[in-house]
Amino acid sequence: MTSAFANIAFTANVKAVQTHMGSRETYCRHEQEPAQEPVLGPHEIAFIEARDSFYLGTVSEAGWPYVQHRGGPSGFLKVLDARMIGYADFSGNRQYISTGNLAGDDRVSLFLMDYPHQARLKIFGRARVIYEDDDSELLARLDNPHYRARVERGIVIRIEGFDWNCPKYITPRYTEDEVAQRIREATPALTAQASQRNARPEEPIGNGELVLAITGIRQLTPHIRAYELRTEDWGELPLAEAGAHLDVPVRLADRSVVTRQYSLVTEPGHHDMYEIAVLRESDGRGGSQAIHETWQIGTRLRVAPPGNHFPLHADSRPAVLIAGGIGIAPIKAMAQALRRRDIPLELHYTGRSPVDMAYRDQLAAEFTNGYFTYLSRVPGHQRLDVAEVLHRAAGDAVFYVCGPIALINAVRTATNRLGIAPERVQHESFC
Ligand SMILES: Cc1cc2nc3c(=O)[nH]c(=O)nc-3n(C[C@H](O)[C@H](O)[C@H](O)COP(=O)(O)OP(=O)(O)OC[C@H]3O[C@@H](n4cnc5c(N)ncnc54)[C@H](O)[C@@H]3O)c2cc1C
C-alpha cells in the first residue's frame, strides 16, 4: 500500500475503527512510510491496459456515493503517463450521474478487477471532463479506433493513490473470450487423450486361456479395492468353488509382468463374474500398487481358470470361519456358500479398525446370527480370543482361517493345545 493511498483512505473515523478493532498499529506503518508519489509502475500499467471494465465511484453534491460500471474493449482505459489515466465517454443512457457528480466534486475511486487471476487494483484520483473544444488532441488519444460510437467527452484522471488488494475473496470468473482461449489451449491435449481412449485397447497381458476384462471397480476401504472381471461378451465363466483364487498377471512400473494370487470374493451363484479384493501393500514389491494404479474399466487380462487350495468340506459338519484383514476375501465367499448349503457356521472377523474392514457391514446384514467382529487397534474394543473361539466350537466343527501369519499361527497353536485334529483346521496364507 502506498502512503498516498493510506493518507486518503484512513480518515479520522477510519483510524478510530482500526484502533477499536486492533488493526491500527499495522496500518499506521503505511502512513509513516516516506511519502511516495503514486506513480504507476510497469505492473500497474500492464494491468490497467488489459482491463475491459472497471467500477467508478463518484460523490454527489449531497454527499451520496455513486458507483458506475464502465465497460469497453480491453485497453479502453488508457495510461496517459505514470500518474494519468483516462477513457473516452460515449453516449449512454443520458442520465449523466457520474459526469454531473464530477462537476461538483472531482474526486473518484476506481476498482479494477482481474477475476481470472484474482487481482484487484484500487485507485483514488481527481477527474477532469474534457470536450472536443478543450483538447481535441487529448480526446483523440482516448478514442478507440475499433469502436465506432461517437465520443461525447473524455475523462482524464490524475492518480492520487493506489493499492493492490488481497485476492482471497475474489471468485475467479472468465469472459467468453477467456473461456474460448482456454479451450483453444487445452484442445490439443484433450484431443490426444481422446484419441488414446479411442485407440485399440492394449493387448491383454498374461498368457492364460481366459480373456477377462475389468467391468467394475469399487473402493471398499481406503486401501482395498474390489475388481469385477468378466469375459468380454459377459459369457459364462468356469465354475469356481468358494476358497478359489485367480493367478493374475500384473504389469509393474518397469513394464515387467509378474503374477499375484487373489481369492475370489464372488458370492456363489454368479456365473458370469469373478470379484477379487486387492489390498494395496505400500511396502511390497509393487504388484498390488500396480493394480491400484493401472487397472481401469476395460483393462484386459489373460488368466488361467481359478485354482483352489482352500476348499470347503463337502459334508454337513458345522464350520468356524476366522478372517483377519484382507483374509476376509475367501472367507466371505466361503461363509456365503455354507449358508446356501444350510451348514451351521460362525464367522469371526478381526481388523485394525472398522474402516479397514472390507465387507464388514454387508456381512452384518447377511449374517444376523453367528457373525462376530473384533478390532485389534481400537482401545477398549473386544479383541479376538482365538483359544476361546476354538474352545466354544462344536466338537465336530471344521475350522478355516485366513489372514496375517500371526493369526494363522495363533489358531494352529490353540488347536494343538486343545487336541483338535489337524485335518479339521484349514488355513490359507497370502504370503
Ligand atoms: C492363494 C492366495 C490368495 C491371495 N488372495 C489375496 C486377496 O484376496 N487379496 C489381497 O490383497 N492379496 C491376496 N493375496 C496376496 C497377493 O497375492 C499379493 O501377494 C499381495 O497383493 C501383495 O503383492 P505386492 O506385489 O504388492 O507385494 P509383495 O511384494 O508380494 O509383498 C507382500 C508383503 O510381503 C512383504 N514382503 C515383500 N517382499 C519381502 C521380502 N523380500 N522380505 C520380507 N517381506 C517382504 C511386504 O512387506 C508386504 O507386506 C493372496 C495370496 C495368495 C497366495
GROMACS .gro file of N, CA and C in nm, residues 246-399:
model
  462
  246LEU      N    1  -0.756  -6.662  -0.820
  246LEU     CA    2  -0.709  -6.643  -0.958
  246LEU      C    3  -0.561  -6.609  -0.955
  247ASP      N    4  -0.485  -6.661  -1.049
  247ASP     CA    5  -0.348  -6.615  -1.070
  247ASP      C    6  -0.357  -6.500  -1.169
  248VAL      N    7  -0.316  -6.383  -1.126
  248VAL     CA    8  -0.340  -6.263  -1.205
  248VAL      C    9  -0.209  -6.204  -1.257
  249PRO      N   10  -0.199  -6.177  -1.387
  249PRO     CA   11  -0.078  -6.112  -1.437
  249PRO      C   12  -0.084  -5.962  -1.408
  250VAL      N   13   0.028  -5.908  -1.363
  250VAL     CA   14   0.031  -5.764  -1.329
  250VAL      C   15   0.154  -5.702  -1.394
  251ARG      N   16   0.131  -5.590  -1.466
  251ARG     CA   17   0.246  -5.521  -1.525
  251ARG      C   18   0.298  -5.418  -1.425
  252LEU      N   19   0.425  -5.434  -1.387
  252LEU     CA   20   0.484  -5.342  -1.290
  252LEU      C   21   0.530  -5.214  -1.360
  253ALA      N   22   0.573  -5.118  -1.278
  253ALA     CA   23   0.614  -4.989  -1.334
  253ALA      C   24   0.728  -5.005  -1.434
  254ASP      N   25   0.815  -5.107  -1.415
  254ASP     CA   26   0.929  -5.125  -1.508
  254ASP      C   27   0.889  -5.206  -1.631
  255ARG      N   28   0.758  -5.226  -1.653
  255ARG     CA   29   0.698  -5.296  -1.768
  255ARG      C   30   0.709  -5.448  -1.757
  256SER      N   31   0.779  -5.500  -1.655
  256SER     CA   32   0.785  -5.646  -1.640
  256SER      C   33   0.648  -5.695  -1.593
  257VAL      N   34   0.618  -5.822  -1.623
  257VAL     CA   35   0.488  -5.877  -1.583
  257VAL      C   36   0.512  -5.984  -1.477
  258VAL      N   37   0.443  -5.971  -1.364
  258VAL     CA   38   0.455  -6.069  -1.255
  258VAL      C   39   0.317  -6.128  -1.230
  259THR      N   40   0.314  -6.236  -1.151
  259THR     CA   41   0.185  -6.298  -1.119
  259THR      C   42   0.156  -6.282  -0.970
  260ARG      N   43   0.034  -6.247  -0.939
  260ARG     CA   44  -0.010  -6.240  -0.799
  260ARG      C   45  -0.141  -6.318  -0.788
  261GLN      N   46  -0.165  -6.374  -0.669
  261GLN     CA   47  -0.286  -6.452  -0.648
  261GLN      C   48  -0.391  -6.367  -0.575
  262TYR      N   49  -0.516  -6.381  -0.616
  262TYR     CA   50  -0.624  -6.312  -0.544
  262TYR      C   51  -0.744  -6.405  -0.530
  263SER      N   52  -0.790  -6.417  -0.405
  263SER     CA   53  -0.903  -6.505  -0.377
  263SER      C   54  -1.029  -6.450  -0.441
  264LEU      N   55  -1.116  -6.539  -0.480
  264LEU     CA   56  -1.244  -6.494  -0.536
  264LEU      C   57  -1.339  -6.460  -0.421
  265VAL      N   58  -1.391  -6.341  -0.425
  265VAL     CA   59  -1.483  -6.294  -0.322
  265VAL      C   60  -1.626  -6.316  -0.370
  266THR      N   61  -1.638  -6.350  -0.496
  266THR     CA   62  -1.768  -6.360  -0.561
  266THR      C   63  -1.866  -6.444  -0.481
  267GLU      N   64  -1.985  -6.388  -0.466
  267GLU     CA   65  -2.089  -6.464  -0.398
  267GLU      C   66  -2.126  -6.584  -0.485
  268PRO      N   67  -2.135  -6.703  -0.427
  268PRO     CA   68  -2.170  -6.820  -0.508
  268PRO      C   69  -2.301  -6.793  -0.582
  269GLY      N   70  -2.312  -6.844  -0.702
  269GLY     CA   71  -2.433  -6.820  -0.779
  269GLY      C   72  -2.407  -6.727  -0.896
  270HIS      N   73  -2.298  -6.648  -0.888
  270HIS     CA   74  -2.260  -6.565  -1.002
  270HIS      C   75  -2.183  -6.652  -1.100
  271HIS      N   76  -2.231  -6.664  -1.220
  271HIS     CA   77  -2.160  -6.749  -1.315
  271HIS      C   78  -2.088  -6.668  -1.422
  272ASP      N   79  -2.113  -6.537  -1.423
  272ASP     CA   80  -2.054  -6.456  -1.530
  272ASP      C   81  -1.957  -6.351  -1.476
  273MET      N   82  -1.920  -6.360  -1.348
  273MET     CA   83  -1.832  -6.256  -1.292
  273MET      C   84  -1.745  -6.314  -1.180
  274TYR      N   85  -1.616  -6.278  -1.183
  274TYR     CA   86  -1.528  -6.306  -1.070
  274TYR      C   87  -1.502  -6.173  -1.001
  275GLU      N   88  -1.514  -6.171  -0.869
  275GLU     CA   89  -1.477  -6.049  -0.796
  275GLU      C   90  -1.356  -6.079  -0.711
  276ILE      N   91  -1.259  -5.988  -0.715
  276ILE     CA   92  -1.144  -6.001  -0.624
  276ILE      C   93  -1.132  -5.871  -0.545
  277ALA      N   94  -1.069  -5.879  -0.428
  277ALA     CA   95  -1.048  -5.758  -0.346
  277ALA      C   96  -0.899  -5.746  -0.321
  278VAL      N   97  -0.842  -5.633  -0.362
  278VAL     CA   98  -0.696  -5.619  -0.356
  278VAL      C   99  -0.657  -5.512  -0.255
  279LEU      N  100  -0.580  -5.556  -0.156
  279LEU     CA  101  -0.525  -5.462  -0.057
  279LEU      C  102  -0.399  -5.401  -0.115
  280ARG      N  103  -0.390  -5.270  -0.113
  280ARG     CA  104  -0.269  -5.203  -0.164
  280ARG      C  105  -0.160  -5.214  -0.058
  281GLU      N  106  -0.055  -5.292  -0.090
  281GLU     CA  107   0.057  -5.311   0.003
  281GLU      C  108   0.162  -5.206  -0.029
  282SER      N  109   0.177  -5.106   0.060
  282SER     CA  110   0.269  -4.998   0.025
  282SER      C  111   0.415  -5.040   0.039
  283ASP      N  112   0.443  -5.146   0.117
  283ASP     CA  113   0.584  -5.185   0.132
  283ASP      C  114   0.615  -5.316   0.060
  284GLY      N  115   0.534  -5.351  -0.038
  284GLY     CA  116   0.559  -5.474  -0.113
  284GLY      C  117   0.645  -5.450  -0.235
  285ARG      N  118   0.647  -5.550  -0.325
  285ARG     CA  119   0.731  -5.537  -0.446
  285ARG      C  120   0.657  -5.467  -0.559
  286GLY      N  121   0.537  -5.422  -0.533
  286GLY     CA  122   0.471  -5.335  -0.631
  286GLY      C  123   0.354  -5.396  -0.705
  287GLY      N  124   0.324  -5.526  -0.681
  287GLY     CA  125   0.215  -5.589  -0.756
  287GLY      C  126   0.080  -5.524  -0.725
  288SER      N  127   0.047  -5.516  -0.596
  288SER     CA  128  -0.084  -5.462  -0.561
  288SER      C  129  -0.091  -5.312  -0.591
  289GLN      N  130   0.022  -5.244  -0.577
  289GLN     CA  131   0.022  -5.100  -0.611
  289GLN      C  132  -0.005  -5.080  -0.759
  290ALA      N  133   0.058  -5.165  -0.842
  290ALA     CA  134   0.039  -5.152  -0.987
  290ALA      C  135  -0.108  -5.177  -1.022
  291ILE      N  136  -0.170  -5.273  -0.954
  291ILE     CA  137  -0.312  -5.299  -0.981
  291ILE      C  138  -0.393  -5.174  -0.949
  292HIS      N  139  -0.371  -5.117  -0.831
  292HIS     CA  140  -0.448  -4.998  -0.792
  292HIS      C  141  -0.424  -4.882  -0.888
  293GLU      N  142  -0.300  -4.871  -0.936
  293GLU     CA  143  -0.269  -4.753  -1.018
  293GLU      C  144  -0.305  -4.771  -1.165
  294THR      N  145  -0.303  -4.894  -1.215
  294THR     CA  146  -0.319  -4.907  -1.360
  294THR      C  147  -0.448  -4.976  -1.404
  295TRP      N  148  -0.508  -5.054  -1.319
  295TRP     CA  149  -0.629  -5.123  -1.365
  295TRP      C  150  -0.744  -5.025  -1.374
  296GLN      N  151  -0.808  -5.028  -1.490
  296GLN     CA  152  -0.924  -4.941  -1.512
  296GLN      C  153  -1.035  -5.026  -1.573
  297ILE      N  154  -1.153  -4.966  -1.581
  297ILE     CA  155  -1.260  -5.036  -1.651
  297ILE      C  156  -1.209  -5.060  -1.794
  298GLY      N  157  -1.219  -5.183  -1.839
  298GLY     CA  158  -1.175  -5.214  -1.975
  298GLY      C  159  -1.038  -5.279  -1.981
  299THR      N  160  -0.959  -5.269  -1.872
  299THR     CA  161  -0.828  -5.337  -1.871
  299THR      C  162  -0.851  -5.486  -1.892
  300ARG      N  163  -0.768  -5.545  -1.983
  300ARG     CA  164  -0.791  -5.688  -2.014
  300ARG      C  165  -0.673  -5.773  -1.969
  301LEU      N  166  -0.705  -5.893  -1.924
  301LEU     CA  167  -0.604  -5.985  -1.872
  301LEU      C  168  -0.628  -6.123  -1.931
  302ARG      N  169  -0.519  -6.197  -1.946
  302ARG     CA  170  -0.532  -6.339  -1.983
  302ARG      C  171  -0.499  -6.420  -1.860
  303VAL      N  172  -0.595  -6.498  -1.811
  303VAL     CA  173  -0.572  -6.575  -1.689
  303VAL      C  174  -0.608  -6.722  -1.711
  304ALA      N  175  -0.553  -6.805  -1.622
  304ALA     CA  176  -0.593  -6.946  -1.621
  304ALA      C  177  -0.721  -6.957  -1.538
  305PRO      N  178  -0.800  -7.060  -1.556
  305PRO     CA  179  -0.919  -7.077  -1.471
  305PRO      C  180  -0.876  -7.082  -1.324
  306PRO      N  181  -0.966  -7.043  -1.233
  306PRO     CA  182  -0.928  -7.036  -1.092
  306PRO      C  183  -0.880  -7.171  -1.037
  307GLY      N  184  -0.786  -7.162  -0.943
  307GLY     CA  185  -0.740  -7.281  -0.871
  307GLY      C  186  -0.795  -7.276  -0.729
  308ASN      N  187  -0.788  -7.385  -0.657
  308ASN     CA  188  -0.843  -7.382  -0.520
  308ASN      C  189  -0.760  -7.470  -0.426
  309HIS      N  190  -0.686  -7.405  -0.334
  309HIS     CA  191  -0.612  -7.479  -0.231
  309HIS      C  192  -0.682  -7.468  -0.097
  310PHE      N  193  -0.801  -7.413  -0.097
  310PHE     CA  194  -0.867  -7.381   0.031
  310PHE      C  195  -1.016  -7.419   0.022
  311PRO      N  196  -1.043  -7.545  -0.022
  311PRO     CA  197  -1.184  -7.581  -0.045
  311PRO      C  198  -1.258  -7.610   0.085
  312LEU      N  199  -1.388  -7.598   0.079
  312LEU     CA  200  -1.473  -7.629   0.195
  312LEU      C  201  -1.495  -7.780   0.204
  313HIS      N  202  -1.529  -7.827   0.322
  313HIS     CA  203  -1.564  -7.969   0.337
  313HIS      C  204  -1.700  -7.992   0.270
  314ALA      N  205  -1.720  -8.113   0.223
  314ALA     CA  206  -1.842  -8.140   0.145
  314ALA      C  207  -1.956  -8.192   0.233
  315ASP      N  208  -1.924  -8.239   0.356
  315ASP     CA  209  -2.031  -8.297   0.440
  315ASP      C  210  -2.100  -8.188   0.520
  316SER      N  211  -2.183  -8.229   0.618
  316SER     CA  212  -2.269  -8.132   0.686
  316SER      C  213  -2.216  -8.087   0.822
  317ARG      N  214  -2.087  -8.111   0.849
  317ARG     CA  215  -2.034  -8.065   0.978
  317ARG      C  216  -2.038  -7.912   0.986
  318PRO      N  217  -2.055  -7.858   1.108
  318PRO     CA  218  -2.057  -7.712   1.121
  318PRO      C  219  -1.918  -7.654   1.092
  319ALA      N  220  -1.915  -7.524   1.064
  319ALA     CA  221  -1.788  -7.459   1.030
  319ALA      C  222  -1.766  -7.336   1.118
  320VAL      N  223  -1.638  -7.314   1.151
  320VAL     CA  224  -1.599  -7.190   1.219
  320VAL      C  225  -1.500  -7.120   1.127
  321LEU      N  226  -1.537  -7.001   1.081
  321LEU     CA  227  -1.453  -6.927   0.986
  321LEU      C  228  -1.388  -6.810   1.059
  322ILE      N  229  -1.257  -6.796   1.042
  322ILE     CA  230  -1.186  -6.688   1.111
  322ILE      C  231  -1.109  -6.608   1.005
  323ALA      N  232  -1.137  -6.478   0.999
  323ALA     CA  233  -1.069  -6.393   0.900
  323ALA      C  234  -1.001  -6.277   0.969
  324GLY      N  235  -0.881  -6.247   0.921
  324GLY     CA  236  -0.811  -6.128   0.970
  324GLY      C  237  -0.779  -6.038   0.852
  325GLY      N  238  -0.822  -5.912   0.856
  325GLY     CA  239  -0.791  -5.816   0.750
  325GLY      C  240  -0.840  -5.863   0.614
  326ILE      N  241  -0.749  -5.856   0.515
  326ILE     CA  242  -0.788  -5.891   0.378
  326ILE      C  243  -0.817  -6.041   0.365
  327GLY      N  244  -0.784  -6.116   0.469
  327GLY     CA  245  -0.818  -6.260   0.472
  327GLY      C  246  -0.968  -6.282   0.461
  328ILE      N  247  -1.047  -6.177   0.474
  328ILE     CA  248  -1.192  -6.190   0.460
  328ILE      C  249  -1.230  -6.229   0.317
  329ALA      N  250  -1.139  -6.206   0.221
  329ALA     CA  251  -1.175  -6.228   0.080
  329ALA      C  252  -1.227  -6.371   0.056
  330PRO      N  253  -1.147  -6.476   0.080
  330PRO     CA  254  -1.204  -6.610   0.057
  330PRO      C  255  -1.309  -6.646   0.161
  331ILE      N  256  -1.289  -6.597   0.286
  331ILE     CA  257  -1.379  -6.636   0.395
  331ILE      C  258  -1.522  -6.587   0.369
  332LYS      N  259  -1.535  -6.469   0.309
  332LYS     CA  260  -1.669  -6.417   0.277
  332LYS      C  261  -1.741  -6.512   0.182
  333ALA      N  262  -1.672  -6.550   0.075
  333ALA     CA  263  -1.735  -6.639  -0.024
  333ALA      C  264  -1.766  -6.774   0.040
  334MET      N  265  -1.677  -6.819   0.131
  334MET     CA  266  -1.700  -6.950   0.196
  334MET      C  267  -1.821  -6.944   0.288
  335ALA      N  268  -1.834  -6.835   0.363
  335ALA     CA  269  -1.949  -6.822   0.453
  335ALA      C  270  -2.078  -6.821   0.371
  336GLN      N  271  -2.077  -6.749   0.259
  336GLN     CA  272  -2.198  -6.741   0.177
  336GLN      C  273  -2.232  -6.878   0.117
  337ALA      N  274  -2.127  -6.953   0.079
  337ALA     CA  275  -2.152  -7.086   0.020
  337ALA      C  276  -2.208  -7.181   0.127
  338LEU      N  277  -2.153  -7.174   0.248
  338LEU     CA  278  -2.201  -7.262   0.356
  338LEU      C  279  -2.347  -7.231   0.389
  339ARG      N  280  -2.379  -7.102   0.391
  339ARG     CA  281  -2.517  -7.065   0.423
  339ARG      C  282  -2.614  -7.119   0.318
  340ARG      N  283  -2.571  -7.114   0.192
  340ARG     CA  284  -2.657  -7.169   0.085
  340ARG      C  285  -2.682  -7.317   0.107
  341ARG      N  286  -2.581  -7.383   0.166
  341ARG     CA  287  -2.596  -7.528   0.191
  341ARG      C  288  -2.661  -7.556   0.326
  342ASP      N  289  -2.699  -7.453   0.398
  342ASP     CA  290  -2.760  -7.466   0.531
  342ASP      C  291  -2.667  -7.532   0.631
  343ILE      N  292  -2.539  -7.509   0.617
  343ILE     CA  293  -2.442  -7.563   0.713
  343ILE      C  294  -2.430  -7.463   0.829
  344PRO      N  295  -2.444  -7.506   0.954
  344PRO     CA  296  -2.429  -7.413   1.066
  344PRO      C  297  -2.288  -7.353   1.064
  345LEU      N  298  -2.279  -7.224   1.086
  345LEU     CA  299  -2.146  -7.162   1.082
  345LEU      C  300  -2.135  -7.045   1.178
  346GLU      N  301  -2.010  -7.022   1.219
  346GLU     CA  302  -1.977  -6.899   1.291
  346GLU      C  303  -1.874  -6.826   1.207
  347LEU      N  304  -1.888  -6.694   1.201
  347LEU     CA  305  -1.791  -6.615   1.125
  347LEU      C  306  -1.728  -6.513   1.220
  348HIS      N  307  -1.596  -6.525   1.239
  348HIS     CA  308  -1.523  -6.432   1.327
  348HIS      C  309  -1.431  -6.349   1.239
  349TYR      N  310  -1.448  -6.216   1.246
  349TYR     CA  311  -1.376  -6.127   1.154
  349TYR      C  312  -1.306  -6.019   1.236
  350THR      N  313  -1.174  -6.016   1.227
  350THR     CA  314  -1.100  -5.915   1.302
  350THR      C  315  -1.026  -5.821   1.207
  351GLY      N  316  -1.020  -5.694   1.245
  351GLY     CA  317  -0.949  -5.594   1.164
  351GLY      C  318  -0.891  -5.488   1.255
  352ARG      N  319  -0.811  -5.399   1.195
  352ARG     CA  320  -0.748  -5.296   1.278
  352ARG      C  321  -0.853  -5.197   1.331
  353SER      N  322  -0.938  -5.150   1.241
  353SER     CA  323  -1.043  -5.056   1.279
  353SER      C  324  -1.158  -5.076   1.182
  354PRO      N  325  -1.277  -5.027   1.213
  354PRO     CA  326  -1.392  -5.054   1.124
  354PRO      C  327  -1.367  -5.012   0.979
  355VAL      N  328  -1.299  -4.898   0.958
  355VAL     CA  329  -1.282  -4.854   0.818
  355VAL      C  330  -1.189  -4.943   0.739
  356ASP      N  331  -1.107  -5.023   0.808
  356ASP     CA  332  -1.015  -5.111   0.736
  356ASP      C  333  -1.080  -5.243   0.697
  357MET      N  334  -1.203  -5.266   0.739
  357MET     CA  335  -1.262  -5.399   0.725
  357MET      C  336  -1.359  -5.405   0.606
  358ALA      N  337  -1.308  -5.460   0.496
  358ALA     CA  338  -1.391  -5.471   0.376
  358ALA      C  339  -1.510  -5.563   0.403
  359TYR      N  340  -1.622  -5.532   0.346
  359TYR     CA  341  -1.746  -5.611   0.351
  359TYR      C  342  -1.804  -5.624   0.493
  360ARG      N  343  -1.752  -5.547   0.588
  360ARG     CA  344  -1.794  -5.562   0.728
  360ARG      C  345  -1.946  -5.543   0.744
  361ASP      N  346  -1.997  -5.433   0.686
  361ASP     CA  347  -2.140  -5.405   0.704
  361ASP      C  348  -2.227  -5.498   0.620
  362GLN      N  349  -2.179  -5.531   0.501
  362GLN     CA  350  -2.255  -5.622   0.415
  362GLN      C  351  -2.274  -5.757   0.486
  363LEU      N  352  -2.167  -5.804   0.548
  363LEU     CA  353  -2.176  -5.933   0.617
  363LEU      C  354  -2.268  -5.923   0.739
  364ALA      N  355  -2.264  -5.809   0.807
  364ALA     CA  356  -2.352  -5.792   0.924
  364ALA      C  357  -2.498  -5.802   0.882
  365ALA      N  358  -2.527  -5.747   0.763
  365ALA     CA  359  -2.666  -5.751   0.715
  365ALA      C  360  -2.704  -5.894   0.673
  366GLU      N  361  -2.606  -5.966   0.617
  366GLU     CA  362  -2.637  -6.101   0.567
  366GLU      C  363  -2.638  -6.206   0.678
  367PHE      N  364  -2.549  -6.189   0.776
  367PHE     CA  365  -2.536  -6.292   0.881
  367PHE      C  366  -2.581  -6.232   1.014
  368THR      N  367  -2.710  -6.240   1.038
  368THR     CA  368  -2.762  -6.179   1.161
  368THR      C  369  -2.730  -6.267   1.282
  369ASN      N  370  -2.698  -6.394   1.258
  369ASN     CA  371  -2.657  -6.483   1.367
  369ASN      C  372  -2.517  -6.534   1.341
  370GLY      N  373  -2.441  -6.550   1.447
  370GLY     CA  374  -2.311  -6.617   1.436
  370GLY      C  375  -2.205  -6.533   1.368
  371TYR      N  376  -2.224  -6.401   1.361
  371TYR     CA  377  -2.123  -6.314   1.299
  371TYR      C  378  -2.064  -6.226   1.409
  372PHE      N  379  -1.931  -6.233   1.426
  372PHE     CA  380  -1.865  -6.159   1.533
  372PHE      C  381  -1.751  -6.078   1.474
  373THR      N  382  -1.743  -5.951   1.513
  373THR     CA  383  -1.631  -5.869   1.464
  373THR      C  384  -1.547  -5.823   1.582
  374TYR      N  385  -1.419  -5.802   1.555
  374TYR     CA  386  -1.322  -5.763   1.658
  374TYR      C  387  -1.232  -5.654   1.600
  375LEU      N  388  -1.186  -5.566   1.688
  375LEU     CA  389  -1.095  -5.460   1.643
  375LEU      C  390  -0.965  -5.472   1.721
  376SER      N  391  -0.854  -5.480   1.647
  376SER     CA  392  -0.726  -5.503   1.715
  376SER      C  393  -0.656  -5.373   1.753
  377ARG      N  394  -0.693  -5.261   1.688
  377ARG     CA  395  -0.620  -5.136   1.714
  377ARG      C  396  -0.706  -5.029   1.779
  378VAL      N  397  -0.824  -5.067   1.825
  378VAL     CA  398  -0.911  -4.966   1.887
  378VAL      C  399  -0.920  -4.998   2.036
  379PRO      N  400  -0.856  -4.914   2.120
  379PRO     CA  401  -0.853  -4.944   2.263
  379PRO      C  402  -0.994  -4.960   2.318
  380GLY      N  403  -1.009  -5.057   2.406
  380GLY     CA  404  -1.138  -5.075   2.472
  380GLY      C  405  -1.233  -5.163   2.393
  381HIS      N  406  -1.198  -5.193   2.266
  381HIS     CA  407  -1.288  -5.276   2.186
  381HIS      C  408  -1.246  -5.422   2.199
  382GLN      N  409  -1.344  -5.510   2.189
  382GLN     CA  410  -1.315  -5.652   2.208
  382GLN      C  411  -1.218  -5.705   2.103
  383ARG      N  412  -1.114  -5.775   2.151
  383ARG     CA  413  -1.017  -5.836   2.060
  383ARG      C  414  -1.052  -5.984   2.043
  384LEU      N  415  -1.007  -6.039   1.931
  384LEU     CA  416  -1.035  -6.181   1.905
  384LEU      C  417  -0.952  -6.268   1.999
  385ASP      N  418  -1.021  -6.359   2.071
  385ASP     CA  419  -0.952  -6.455   2.157
  385ASP      C  420  -0.967  -6.591   2.088
  386VAL      N  421  -0.863  -6.628   2.012
  386VAL     CA  422  -0.870  -6.747   1.928
  386VAL      C  423  -0.899  -6.872   2.012
  387ALA      N  424  -0.827  -6.886   2.124
  387ALA     CA  425  -0.843  -7.006   2.208
  387ALA      C  426  -0.988  -7.019   2.254
  388GLU      N  427  -1.047  -6.907   2.291
  388GLU     CA  428  -1.186  -6.907   2.339
  388GLU      C  429  -1.282  -6.950   2.228
  389VAL      N  430  -1.259  -6.897   2.106
  389VAL     CA  431  -1.346  -6.932   1.992
  389VAL      C  432  -1.337  -7.082   1.964
  390LEU      N  433  -1.215  -7.136   1.963
  390LEU     CA  434  -1.197  -7.278   1.933
  390LEU      C  435  -1.257  -7.365   2.044
  391HIS      N  436  -1.237  -7.317   2.166
  391HIS     CA  437  -1.284  -7.393   2.282
  391HIS      C  438  -1.436  -7.407   2.281
  392ARG      N  439  -1.505  -7.298   2.241
  392ARG     CA  440  -1.653  -7.298   2.244
  392ARG      C  441  -1.715  -7.369   2.124
  393ALA      N  442  -1.634  -7.399   2.023
  393ALA     CA  443  -1.690  -7.453   1.898
  393ALA      C  444  -1.744  -7.595   1.918
  394ALA      N  445  -1.835  -7.634   1.828
  394ALA     CA  446  -1.891  -7.770   1.834
  394ALA      C  447  -1.778  -7.872   1.819
  395GLY      N  448  -1.797  -7.988   1.880
  395GLY     CA  449  -1.691  -8.090   1.884
  395GLY      C  450  -1.648  -8.139   1.747
  396ASP      N  451  -1.738  -8.129   1.646
  396ASP     CA  452  -1.701  -8.178   1.513
  396ASP      C  453  -1.680  -8.064   1.412
  397ALA      N  454  -1.670  -7.941   1.464
  397ALA     CA  455  -1.660  -7.825   1.372
  397ALA      C  456  -1.532  -7.831   1.290
  398VAL      N  457  -1.542  -7.778   1.168
  398VAL     CA  458  -1.423  -7.763   1.083
  398VAL      C  459  -1.385  -7.615   1.085
  399PHE      N  460  -1.254  -7.589   1.101
  399PHE     CA  461  -1.207  -7.450   1.116
  399PHE      C  462  -1.137  -7.405   0.988
   0.00000   0.00000   0.00000
